[in-house]
Amino acid sequence: MTVQPSTATAAAAAAEAEGPPLRLGTRRSALATAQSGMIAEAVTRATGRRVELVEITTYGDTSREQLAQIGGTGVFVSALRDALLGGDIDFAVHSLKDLPTAAPEDLALAAVPPREDPRDALIARDGLSLDELAAKCVDAPARIGTGSPRRTAQLNAWAAEVGARIETVPIRGNVDTRIGYVHSGELDAVVLAAAGLSRLGRLGEATEILDSALMLPAPGQGALAIECRADRPDLVAQLAVLDDVPTRAAVAAERALLAALEAGCSAPVGALAQMQHGTAGAAGAESADELLLRALVGTVDGSSVVQLSVTGAFGPAVASEQAAAALGRELAARMLAAGAAGLMGERAL
């Protein structure tokens, strides 16, 4: 593990709070530091505390293997958690989809801020959409790069359904590297998370935001997790001001489903929970809000897919996080009964 303090954000440097700055642990990638910088500024605005970024190199950053080969789950997280437990940092920011579903008892998920767009984005040559790209590639399959078995499974399932010719190509690397495959002509397109592009100010490079009906995102995609030691209740309380209740409930449902399926973060599982707000009836009474959870498990080649959904109540009278998690477990049980277990390439046993 490499720990290297970096320059504090402008907002933190301008803060007039006394005492040492809070040390925020972050991965060293451009995306990780961008989203950690956003959180650092938000913490300073909310609490008046100065925040210093501490860059930490994780195994997932240094390995060149595909995520499915190195285990996927936790490869971007364990070094940050070690730094937390060792006292090298005060809190950490993770992409929530990278977090293992089983949290250590001595760490607290202090806040889940409002979620960015959870969908996936296509960046294709010549500004093409997915349909347009498939239509133009008649002499040879459209080559689409992704490092995700989940995306691969859904792309292949879509291609089989519409009769398109595609070839999914495994890739790794940062956003520049992945987009570079398209600019160089090595690939016809790549698929990336819309949230990451947005946080880097590069969402305008997407040629299509893929509808979740075509491609469900990874559980927790688009959300961030702010984690600190559980034995620091004062810090937990300070960070909790950034928590967004609907986002926390949604990701609780998605992650509970993932845990109940015993699937790792690199298994071909997609899930998305969304709020459905109540509407006024004829007598003027409003119906209760609901949480809609949709999920998919498929083979990587797209030949077999189990896709189901479930809804549950959400509102002030409901213990939202616990109810959402129960909803996730309910849907997982239905999917396992429908044969989902046999479709996953990785099982977290």
mmCIF file with all atom_site columns, C-alpha atoms in Angstrom, residues 68 146-160 166-170 266-269 296-305 342-346:
data_model
loop_
_atom_site.group_PDB
_atom_site.id
_atom_site.type_symbol
_atom_site.label_atom_id
_atom_site.label_alt_id
_atom_site.label_comp_id
_atom_site.label_asym_id
_atom_site.label_entity_id
_atom_site.label_seq_id
_atom_site.pdbx_PDB_ins_code
_atom_site.Cartn_x
_atom_site.Cartn_y
_atom_site.Cartn_z
_atom_site.occupancy
_atom_site.B_iso_or_equiv
_atom_site.pdbx_formal_charge
_atom_site.auth_seq_id
_atom_site.auth_comp_id
_atom_site.auth_asym_id
_atom_site.auth_atom_id
_atom_site.pdbx_PDB_model_num
ATOM 1  C CA . ALA A 1 68  ? -12.930 -11.176 -13.084 1.00 0.00 ? 68  ALA A CA 1
ATOM 2  C CA . THR A 1 146 ? -15.924 -3.325  -21.979 1.00 0.00 ? 146 THR A CA 1
ATOM 3  C CA . GLY A 1 147 ? -14.256 -4.849  -18.949 1.00 0.00 ? 147 GLY A CA 1
ATOM 4  C CA . SER A 1 148 ? -17.590 -5.842  -17.396 1.00 0.00 ? 148 SER A CA 1
ATOM 5  C CA . PRO A 1 149 ? -19.171 -9.320  -17.665 1.00 0.00 ? 149 PRO A CA 1
ATOM 6  C CA . ARG A 1 150 ? -22.502 -7.626  -16.826 1.00 0.00 ? 150 ARG A CA 1
ATOM 7  C CA . ARG A 1 151 ? -22.254 -5.296  -19.816 1.00 0.00 ? 151 ARG A CA 1
ATOM 8  C CA . THR A 1 152 ? -20.991 -8.123  -22.020 1.00 0.00 ? 152 THR A CA 1
ATOM 9  C CA . ALA A 1 153 ? -23.942 -10.341 -21.087 1.00 0.00 ? 153 ALA A CA 1
ATOM 10 C CA . GLN A 1 154 ? -26.509 -7.637  -21.820 1.00 0.00 ? 154 GLN A CA 1
ATOM 11 C CA . LEU A 1 155 ? -24.876 -6.491  -25.055 1.00 0.00 ? 155 LEU A CA 1
ATOM 12 C CA . ASN A 1 156 ? -24.822 -10.065 -26.315 1.00 0.00 ? 156 ASN A CA 1
ATOM 13 C CA . ALA A 1 157 ? -28.435 -10.640 -25.230 1.00 0.00 ? 157 ALA A CA 1
ATOM 14 C CA . TRP A 1 158 ? -29.487 -7.443  -27.060 1.00 0.00 ? 158 TRP A CA 1
ATOM 15 C CA . ALA A 1 159 ? -27.591 -8.477  -30.194 1.00 0.00 ? 159 ALA A CA 1
ATOM 16 C CA . ALA A 1 160 ? -29.243 -11.898 -30.217 1.00 0.00 ? 160 ALA A CA 1
ATOM 17 C CA . ILE A 1 166 ? -21.245 -7.543  -32.416 1.00 0.00 ? 166 ILE A CA 1
ATOM 18 C CA . GLU A 1 167 ? -18.015 -8.701  -30.826 1.00 0.00 ? 167 GLU A CA 1
ATOM 19 C CA . THR A 1 168 ? -17.380 -7.730  -27.214 1.00 0.00 ? 168 THR A CA 1
ATOM 20 C CA . VAL A 1 169 ? -13.704 -7.060  -26.473 1.00 0.00 ? 169 VAL A CA 1
ATOM 21 C CA . PRO A 1 170 ? -12.347 -7.131  -22.880 1.00 0.00 ? 170 PRO A CA 1
ATOM 22 C CA . SER A 1 266 ? -17.679 -8.861  -11.441 1.00 0.00 ? 266 SER A CA 1
ATOM 23 C CA . ALA A 1 267 ? -20.494 -11.415 -11.847 1.00 0.00 ? 267 ALA A CA 1
ATOM 24 C CA . PRO A 1 268 ? -22.989 -10.741 -14.690 1.00 0.00 ? 268 PRO A CA 1
ATOM 25 C CA . VAL A 1 269 ? -25.597 -9.118  -12.418 1.00 0.00 ? 269 VAL A CA 1
ATOM 26 C CA . LEU A 1 296 ? -30.985 -9.264  -14.201 1.00 0.00 ? 296 LEU A CA 1
ATOM 27 C CA . VAL A 1 297 ? -28.651 -12.243 -14.147 1.00 0.00 ? 297 VAL A CA 1
ATOM 28 C CA . GLY A 1 298 ? -27.345 -13.619 -17.426 1.00 0.00 ? 298 GLY A CA 1
ATOM 29 C CA . THR A 1 299 ? -24.666 -15.754 -18.970 1.00 0.00 ? 299 THR A CA 1
ATOM 30 C CA . VAL A 1 300 ? -21.818 -13.747 -20.475 1.00 0.00 ? 300 VAL A CA 1
ATOM 31 C CA . ASP A 1 301 ? -22.700 -14.917 -23.990 1.00 0.00 ? 301 ASP A CA 1
ATOM 32 C CA . GLY A 1 302 ? -26.225 -13.550 -23.508 1.00 0.00 ? 302 GLY A CA 1
ATOM 33 C CA . SER A 1 303 ? -27.889 -16.859 -24.336 1.00 0.00 ? 303 SER A CA 1
ATOM 34 C CA . SER A 1 304 ? -29.702 -17.203 -20.983 1.00 0.00 ? 304 SER A CA 1
ATOM 35 C CA . VAL A 1 305 ? -31.140 -14.374 -18.894 1.00 0.00 ? 305 VAL A CA 1
ATOM 36 C CA . GLY A 1 342 ? -26.643 -21.452 -12.675 1.00 0.00 ? 342 GLY A CA 1
ATOM 37 C CA . LEU A 1 343 ? -26.035 -18.353 -14.818 1.00 0.00 ? 343 LEU A CA 1
ATOM 38 C CA . MET A 1 344 ? -23.408 -16.550 -12.747 1.00 0.00 ? 344 MET A CA 1
ATOM 39 C CA . GLY A 1 345 ? -19.778 -17.031 -13.621 1.00 0.00 ? 345 GLY A CA 1
ATOM 40 C CA . GLU A 1 346 ? -18.589 -15.964 -10.174 1.00 0.00 ? 346 GLU A CA 1
#
